[in-house]
Amino acid sequence: MGKWTETDIPGQHGRVAVVTGANTGIGFETAKALATRGASVVLACRNPDKARAAAERIGGTTEVVRLDLASLDSVREAAEEIRDRHRRVDLLVNNAGVTGLSGRTEDGFEIQFGVNHLGHFALTGRLLDLLLATPGSRVVTVSSIGHRFGRIDPADPQSGGGAYARSKLANLLFTQALHRRLSGTDTISVAAHPGGASTEVFRYSSPFFRVPNLVIARLFGRTPAMGALPTLRAATDPGVKGGDYFGPAGLFEIGGFPDLVTASSRAHDVQLQQRLWAVSEELTNVAYPKPARHS
């Protein structure tokens, strides 16, 4: 098989896609590619003005919903707005993320864990019935190479060092746990990571962390458009299966075109997945509907 590129995206006409953090970087490129192929794309972003400007640049059928993943009230309101506007959701791309920030969310969560994991956990749960009612729907959660350095204590998943890596490991634990819950349905849960990409996710990081990442991204030609390809493949390739994880196929998964990659052994720890799921439901007060299996 040749290199998978944006030209391999099949037509998306009639599909509704929700992309978080879609006003810049990888999220913008993901939304743009989907809209170009005919999808109706909801840009779910914290700053509506920036999102509207992005929607104008993207063109096609695009709309904006305000979503602040650092606020569970905002997550609830965004989900309600999406539900009011649409009777189906074919694709949910949990893309937005922060790194280098310290402090707490509106609900008192460590901010990187709260935004990168808990906010998306709550949003997915609140939209899951629409996804389940849409044949062939997908949840794509964007993780990072950095998940390999993550450690999670299920008794206190917000504590310890390496907050960003911990949140990105949580993304993969969530992906796999959701994959099992969706077994026997027409909805799948998959994940992707961009490799090294020059995006605004590092804007709050210290120069010690930000500069090497940007240098690596440029050396490997990882523009936001290239960084979006693993997400786009996870979202649109007809051959994708539940639980799949896509990233760049090059050296150390930093550069190259998207292909199946392997997550760390911790990401496949079923007991850790289950314990994190239970804690996430408790912290967000979002209980997932029980999927109806096909006979």
Short mmCIF file of N, CA, C and O in Angstrom, two decimals, residues 165-257:
data_model
loop_
_atom_site.label_atom_id
_atom_site.label_comp_id
_atom_site.label_asym_id
_atom_site.label_seq_id
_atom_site.Cartn_x
_atom_site.Cartn_y
_atom_site.Cartn_z
N ALA A 165 1.92 14.25 29.81
CA ALA A 165 2.06 12.84 29.46
C ALA A 165 0.96 12.00 30.13
O ALA A 165 0.42 11.07 29.52
N ARG A 166 0.64 12.34 31.37
CA ARG A 166 -0.42 11.62 32.08
C ARG A 166 -1.76 11.80 31.38
O ARG A 166 -2.52 10.85 31.21
N SER A 167 -2.05 13.01 30.94
CA SER A 167 -3.33 13.26 30.27
C SER A 167 -3.40 12.54 28.93
O SER A 167 -4.46 12.07 28.51
N LYS A 168 -2.26 12.43 28.24
CA LYS A 168 -2.25 11.76 26.93
C LYS A 168 -2.34 10.24 27.09
O LYS A 168 -2.91 9.56 26.23
N LEU A 169 -1.79 9.71 28.18
CA LEU A 169 -2.02 8.30 28.49
C LEU A 169 -3.49 8.08 28.80
O LEU A 169 -4.09 7.08 28.36
N ALA A 170 -4.09 9.00 29.53
CA ALA A 170 -5.52 8.89 29.83
C ALA A 170 -6.36 8.85 28.55
O ALA A 170 -7.35 8.12 28.47
N ASN A 171 -5.95 9.63 27.54
CA ASN A 171 -6.66 9.60 26.26
C ASN A 171 -6.70 8.20 25.66
O ASN A 171 -7.73 7.76 25.14
N LEU A 172 -5.58 7.49 25.74
CA LEU A 172 -5.53 6.15 25.16
C LEU A 172 -6.24 5.12 26.03
O LEU A 172 -6.87 4.19 25.51
N LEU A 173 -6.15 5.26 27.33
CA LEU A 173 -6.91 4.37 28.22
C LEU A 173 -8.40 4.55 27.95
O LEU A 173 -9.16 3.56 27.90
N PHE A 174 -8.84 5.78 27.78
CA PHE A 174 -10.24 6.07 27.45
C PHE A 174 -10.63 5.46 26.12
O PHE A 174 -11.69 4.84 25.98
N THR A 175 -9.78 5.62 25.10
CA THR A 175 -10.07 5.08 23.77
C THR A 175 -10.32 3.59 23.84
O THR A 175 -11.28 3.07 23.25
N GLN A 176 -9.45 2.87 24.54
CA GLN A 176 -9.58 1.41 24.59
C GLN A 176 -10.78 0.98 25.44
O GLN A 176 -11.47 0.01 25.09
N ALA A 177 -11.02 1.68 26.54
CA ALA A 177 -12.18 1.33 27.37
C ALA A 177 -13.48 1.57 26.60
O ALA A 177 -14.41 0.77 26.66
N LEU A 178 -13.54 2.69 25.87
CA LEU A 178 -14.73 2.98 25.07
C LEU A 178 -14.88 1.96 23.95
O LEU A 178 -16.00 1.54 23.64
N HIS A 179 -13.77 1.56 23.35
CA HIS A 179 -13.81 0.54 22.31
C HIS A 179 -14.50 -0.73 22.80
O HIS A 179 -15.35 -1.30 22.12
N ARG A 180 -14.16 -1.17 23.99
CA ARG A 180 -14.79 -2.38 24.53
C ARG A 180 -16.28 -2.16 24.80
O ARG A 180 -17.10 -3.05 24.55
N ARG A 181 -16.63 -1.00 25.31
CA ARG A 181 -18.04 -0.72 25.59
C ARG A 181 -18.87 -0.69 24.32
O ARG A 181 -20.06 -0.99 24.34
N LEU A 182 -18.25 -0.31 23.21
CA LEU A 182 -18.97 -0.18 21.94
C LEU A 182 -18.99 -1.48 21.14
O LEU A 182 -19.57 -1.51 20.04
N SER A 183 -18.38 -2.52 21.66
CA SER A 183 -18.36 -3.80 20.94
C SER A 183 -19.78 -4.25 20.62
O SER A 183 -20.67 -4.24 21.47
N GLY A 184 -19.99 -4.63 19.36
CA GLY A 184 -21.31 -5.08 18.93
C GLY A 184 -22.21 -3.98 18.44
O GLY A 184 -23.36 -4.23 18.08
N THR A 185 -21.71 -2.73 18.41
CA THR A 185 -22.49 -1.61 17.88
C THR A 185 -21.88 -1.16 16.55
O THR A 185 -20.85 -1.67 16.11
N ASP A 186 -22.51 -0.18 15.91
CA ASP A 186 -21.98 0.38 14.66
C ASP A 186 -21.05 1.56 14.89
O ASP A 186 -20.65 2.23 13.93
N THR A 187 -20.72 1.84 16.13
CA THR A 187 -19.84 2.96 16.47
C THR A 187 -18.50 2.41 16.95
O THR A 187 -18.46 1.43 17.69
N ILE A 188 -17.42 3.05 16.52
CA ILE A 188 -16.09 2.60 16.96
C ILE A 188 -15.34 3.74 17.63
O ILE A 188 -15.60 4.92 17.38
N SER A 189 -14.40 3.36 18.48
CA SER A 189 -13.52 4.30 19.18
C SER A 189 -12.09 4.02 18.74
O SER A 189 -11.60 2.89 18.85
N VAL A 190 -11.41 5.05 18.22
CA VAL A 190 -10.04 4.91 17.74
C VAL A 190 -9.22 6.10 18.21
O VAL A 190 -9.76 7.07 18.76
N ALA A 191 -7.92 6.04 17.99
CA ALA A 191 -7.04 7.11 18.45
C ALA A 191 -6.00 7.42 17.39
O ALA A 191 -5.77 6.64 16.45
N ALA A 192 -5.36 8.57 17.56
CA ALA A 192 -4.29 8.99 16.65
C ALA A 192 -3.34 9.90 17.40
O ALA A 192 -3.68 10.44 18.46
N HIS A 193 -2.14 10.05 16.85
CA HIS A 193 -1.24 11.08 17.37
C HIS A 193 -0.51 11.71 16.19
O HIS A 193 -0.28 11.06 15.17
N PRO A 194 -0.15 12.98 16.30
CA PRO A 194 0.39 13.70 15.15
C PRO A 194 1.88 13.54 14.93
O PRO A 194 2.40 14.03 13.92
N GLY A 195 2.59 12.88 15.84
CA GLY A 195 4.04 12.89 15.77
C GLY A 195 4.56 14.23 16.22
O GLY A 195 3.98 14.89 17.08
N GLY A 196 5.65 14.67 15.63
CA GLY A 196 6.15 16.01 15.92
C GLY A 196 5.49 16.98 14.97
O GLY A 196 5.58 16.82 13.76
N ALA A 197 4.79 17.97 15.49
CA ALA A 197 4.11 18.93 14.62
C ALA A 197 4.22 20.32 15.20
O ALA A 197 4.14 20.51 16.42
N SER A 198 4.42 21.29 14.33
CA SER A 198 4.57 22.68 14.76
C SER A 198 3.19 23.30 14.91
O SER A 198 2.59 23.76 13.95
N THR A 199 2.65 23.28 16.13
CA THR A 199 1.31 23.80 16.39
C THR A 199 1.33 24.65 17.64
O THR A 199 2.32 24.72 18.37
N GLU A 200 0.18 25.26 17.94
CA GLU A 200 0.08 26.14 19.10
C GLU A 200 -0.09 25.38 20.41
O GLU A 200 -0.19 26.02 21.47
N VAL A 201 -0.12 24.06 20.38
CA VAL A 201 -0.29 23.33 21.63
C VAL A 201 0.86 23.61 22.60
O VAL A 201 0.71 23.51 23.82
N PHE A 202 2.03 24.00 22.06
CA PHE A 202 3.20 24.25 22.91
C PHE A 202 3.31 25.70 23.35
O PHE A 202 4.31 26.08 23.97
N ARG A 203 2.32 26.55 23.04
CA ARG A 203 2.50 27.98 23.27
C ARG A 203 2.65 28.34 24.74
O ARG A 203 3.22 29.39 25.06
N TYR A 204 2.16 27.50 25.65
CA TYR A 204 2.28 27.80 27.08
C TYR A 204 3.47 27.08 27.73
O TYR A 204 3.71 27.23 28.92
N SER A 205 4.19 26.28 26.93
CA SER A 205 5.30 25.52 27.48
C SER A 205 6.52 26.40 27.68
O SER A 205 6.67 27.45 27.04
N SER A 206 7.43 25.95 28.53
CA SER A 206 8.68 26.67 28.72
C SER A 206 9.53 26.55 27.46
O SER A 206 9.40 25.59 26.70
N PRO A 207 10.44 27.53 27.22
CA PRO A 207 11.33 27.43 26.05
C PRO A 207 12.12 26.13 26.04
O PRO A 207 12.41 25.59 24.97
N PHE A 208 12.48 25.61 27.21
CA PHE A 208 13.24 24.36 27.30
C PHE A 208 12.50 23.21 26.63
O PHE A 208 13.10 22.32 26.04
N PHE A 209 11.15 23.22 26.72
CA PHE A 209 10.34 22.18 26.13
C PHE A 209 9.87 22.57 24.73
O PHE A 209 9.86 21.75 23.81
N ARG A 210 9.50 23.85 24.56
CA ARG A 210 8.88 24.29 23.31
C ARG A 210 9.88 24.30 22.15
O ARG A 210 9.59 23.81 21.06
N VAL A 211 11.06 24.87 22.36
CA VAL A 211 12.00 25.05 21.25
C VAL A 211 12.45 23.73 20.65
O VAL A 211 12.41 23.56 19.42
N PRO A 212 12.87 22.71 21.43
CA PRO A 212 13.24 21.44 20.82
C PRO A 212 12.11 20.80 20.03
O PRO A 212 12.34 20.21 18.97
N ASN A 213 10.87 20.91 20.52
CA ASN A 213 9.75 20.34 19.80
C ASN A 213 9.54 21.02 18.45
O ASN A 213 9.27 20.36 17.44
N LEU A 214 9.68 22.32 18.42
CA LEU A 214 9.50 23.05 17.16
C LEU A 214 10.63 22.74 16.20
O LEU A 214 10.42 22.62 14.99
N VAL A 215 11.86 22.61 16.70
CA VAL A 215 13.00 22.26 15.85
C VAL A 215 12.80 20.89 15.24
O VAL A 215 12.99 20.68 14.02
N ILE A 216 12.39 19.92 16.07
CA ILE A 216 12.15 18.56 15.58
C ILE A 216 11.05 18.56 14.53
O ILE A 216 11.15 17.90 13.48
N ALA A 217 9.99 19.31 14.81
CA ALA A 217 8.87 19.36 13.85
C ALA A 217 9.34 19.89 12.50
O ALA A 217 8.96 19.36 11.45
N ARG A 218 10.16 20.91 12.51
CA ARG A 218 10.62 21.48 11.24
C ARG A 218 11.59 20.55 10.53
O ARG A 218 11.56 20.43 9.30
N LEU A 219 12.48 19.90 11.28
CA LEU A 219 13.42 18.97 10.67
C LEU A 219 12.70 17.83 9.96
O LEU A 219 13.14 17.35 8.91
N PHE A 220 11.58 17.38 10.54
CA PHE A 220 10.84 16.27 9.97
C PHE A 220 9.68 16.73 9.08
O PHE A 220 8.87 15.92 8.64
N GLY A 221 9.61 18.03 8.81
CA GLY A 221 8.57 18.53 7.91
C GLY A 221 7.17 18.35 8.45
O GLY A 221 6.22 18.16 7.69
N ARG A 222 7.02 18.45 9.77
CA ARG A 222 5.70 18.20 10.38
C ARG A 222 4.90 19.49 10.51
O ARG A 222 4.81 20.09 11.57
N THR A 223 4.35 19.91 9.40
CA THR A 223 3.41 21.03 9.41
C THR A 223 2.11 20.56 10.07
O THR A 223 1.87 19.35 10.21
N PRO A 224 1.25 21.50 10.47
CA PRO A 224 -0.05 21.08 10.99
C PRO A 224 -0.83 20.18 10.01
O PRO A 224 -1.51 19.25 10.44
N ALA A 225 -0.71 20.45 8.71
CA ALA A 225 -1.41 19.62 7.72
C ALA A 225 -0.90 18.18 7.75
O ALA A 225 -1.69 17.23 7.68
N MET A 226 0.42 18.01 7.88
CA MET A 226 0.97 16.66 7.99
C MET A 226 0.58 16.04 9.32
O MET A 226 0.26 14.85 9.41
N GLY A 227 0.60 16.85 10.38
CA GLY A 227 0.23 16.34 11.70
C GLY A 227 -1.20 15.88 11.78
O GLY A 227 -1.55 15.03 12.61
N ALA A 228 -2.06 16.44 10.91
CA ALA A 228 -3.48 16.07 10.93
C ALA A 228 -3.76 14.75 10.22
O ALA A 228 -4.83 14.16 10.40
N LEU A 229 -2.82 14.26 9.41
CA LEU A 229 -3.09 13.07 8.60
C LEU A 229 -3.43 11.83 9.43
O LEU A 229 -4.35 11.08 9.06
N PRO A 230 -2.72 11.55 10.54
CA PRO A 230 -3.13 10.37 11.32
C PRO A 230 -4.57 10.48 11.84
O PRO A 230 -5.31 9.49 11.83
N THR A 231 -4.97 11.69 12.28
CA THR A 231 -6.35 11.88 12.73
C THR A 231 -7.32 11.66 11.59
O THR A 231 -8.36 10.99 11.75
N LEU A 232 -7.00 12.19 10.42
CA LEU A 232 -7.89 12.06 9.27
C LEU A 232 -8.00 10.61 8.82
O LEU A 232 -9.08 10.16 8.41
N ARG A 233 -6.91 9.87 8.88
CA ARG A 233 -7.00 8.46 8.51
C ARG A 233 -7.87 7.70 9.51
O ARG A 233 -8.72 6.89 9.13
N ALA A 234 -7.64 7.96 10.80
CA ALA A 234 -8.46 7.31 11.83
C ALA A 234 -9.93 7.65 11.65
O ALA A 234 -10.82 6.83 11.91
N ALA A 235 -10.20 8.86 11.17
CA ALA A 235 -11.57 9.34 11.06
C ALA A 235 -12.28 8.86 9.80
O ALA A 235 -13.52 8.75 9.80
N THR A 236 -11.55 8.56 8.73
CA THR A 236 -12.21 8.35 7.44
C THR A 236 -11.85 7.08 6.69
O THR A 236 -12.59 6.68 5.79
N ASP A 237 -10.72 6.47 7.00
CA ASP A 237 -10.31 5.27 6.26
C ASP A 237 -11.34 4.16 6.48
O ASP A 237 -11.60 3.77 7.62
N PRO A 238 -11.92 3.60 5.40
CA PRO A 238 -12.95 2.56 5.56
C PRO A 238 -12.43 1.30 6.26
O PRO A 238 -13.22 0.54 6.82
N GLY A 239 -11.12 1.07 6.24
CA GLY A 239 -10.58 -0.14 6.83
C GLY A 239 -10.26 -0.05 8.31
O GLY A 239 -9.82 -1.04 8.92
N VAL A 240 -10.51 1.10 8.92
CA VAL A 240 -10.20 1.28 10.34
C VAL A 240 -11.10 0.41 11.21
O VAL A 240 -12.30 0.28 10.96
N LYS A 241 -10.53 -0.18 12.25
CA LYS A 241 -11.27 -1.01 13.20
C LYS A 241 -11.22 -0.38 14.59
O LYS A 241 -10.29 0.35 14.92
N GLY A 242 -12.22 -0.69 15.40
CA GLY A 242 -12.27 -0.18 16.75
C GLY A 242 -11.00 -0.53 17.52
O GLY A 242 -10.51 -1.66 17.44
N GLY A 243 -10.48 0.44 18.26
CA GLY A 243 -9.27 0.24 19.03
C GLY A 243 -7.99 0.55 18.28
O GLY A 243 -6.92 0.56 18.88
N ASP A 244 -8.08 0.82 16.96
CA ASP A 244 -6.88 1.14 16.18
C ASP A 244 -6.26 2.45 16.66
O ASP A 244 -6.94 3.33 17.19
N TYR A 245 -4.95 2.55 16.42
CA TYR A 245 -4.19 3.74 16.84
C TYR A 245 -3.26 4.11 15.70
O TYR A 245 -2.46 3.28 15.25
N PHE A 246 -3.39 5.33 15.18
CA PHE A 246 -2.62 5.77 14.03
C PHE A 246 -1.63 6.86 14.40
O PHE A 246 -1.92 7.74 15.22
N GLY A 247 -0.46 6.80 13.78
CA GLY A 247 0.55 7.84 13.94
C GLY A 247 1.48 7.80 12.75
O GLY A 247 1.36 6.95 11.88
N PRO A 248 2.44 8.72 12.69
CA PRO A 248 3.40 8.72 11.59
C PRO A 248 4.23 7.43 11.61
O PRO A 248 4.62 6.95 12.67
N ALA A 249 4.51 6.92 10.42
CA ALA A 249 5.21 5.63 10.32
C ALA A 249 6.72 5.78 10.28
O ALA A 249 7.44 4.78 10.15
N GLY A 250 7.24 7.00 10.41
CA GLY A 250 8.67 7.21 10.33
C GLY A 250 9.40 6.94 11.63
O GLY A 250 8.84 6.41 12.60
N LEU A 251 10.67 7.33 11.67
CA LEU A 251 11.54 7.08 12.80
C LEU A 251 10.96 7.63 14.10
O LEU A 251 10.61 8.82 14.17
N PHE A 252 10.84 6.78 15.10
CA PHE A 252 10.31 7.15 16.42
C PHE A 252 8.90 7.75 16.36
O PHE A 252 8.47 8.44 17.27
N GLU A 253 8.21 7.50 15.23
CA GLU A 253 6.85 8.01 15.03
C GLU A 253 6.80 9.54 15.07
O GLU A 253 5.77 10.12 15.39
N ILE A 254 7.90 10.17 14.72
CA ILE A 254 7.94 11.64 14.68
C ILE A 254 7.47 12.15 13.34
O ILE A 254 6.69 13.10 13.25
N GLY A 255 7.95 11.54 12.25
CA GLY A 255 7.61 11.98 10.92
C GLY A 255 7.14 10.82 10.06
O GLY A 255 7.21 9.66 10.45
N GLY A 256 6.66 11.17 8.87
CA GLY A 256 6.18 10.15 7.96
C GLY A 256 4.68 10.20 7.78
O GLY A 256 3.99 11.01 8.40
N PHE A 257 4.19 9.31 6.94
CA PHE A 257 2.76 9.26 6.64
C PHE A 257 2.06 8.31 7.61
O PHE A 257 2.69 7.44 8.21
#
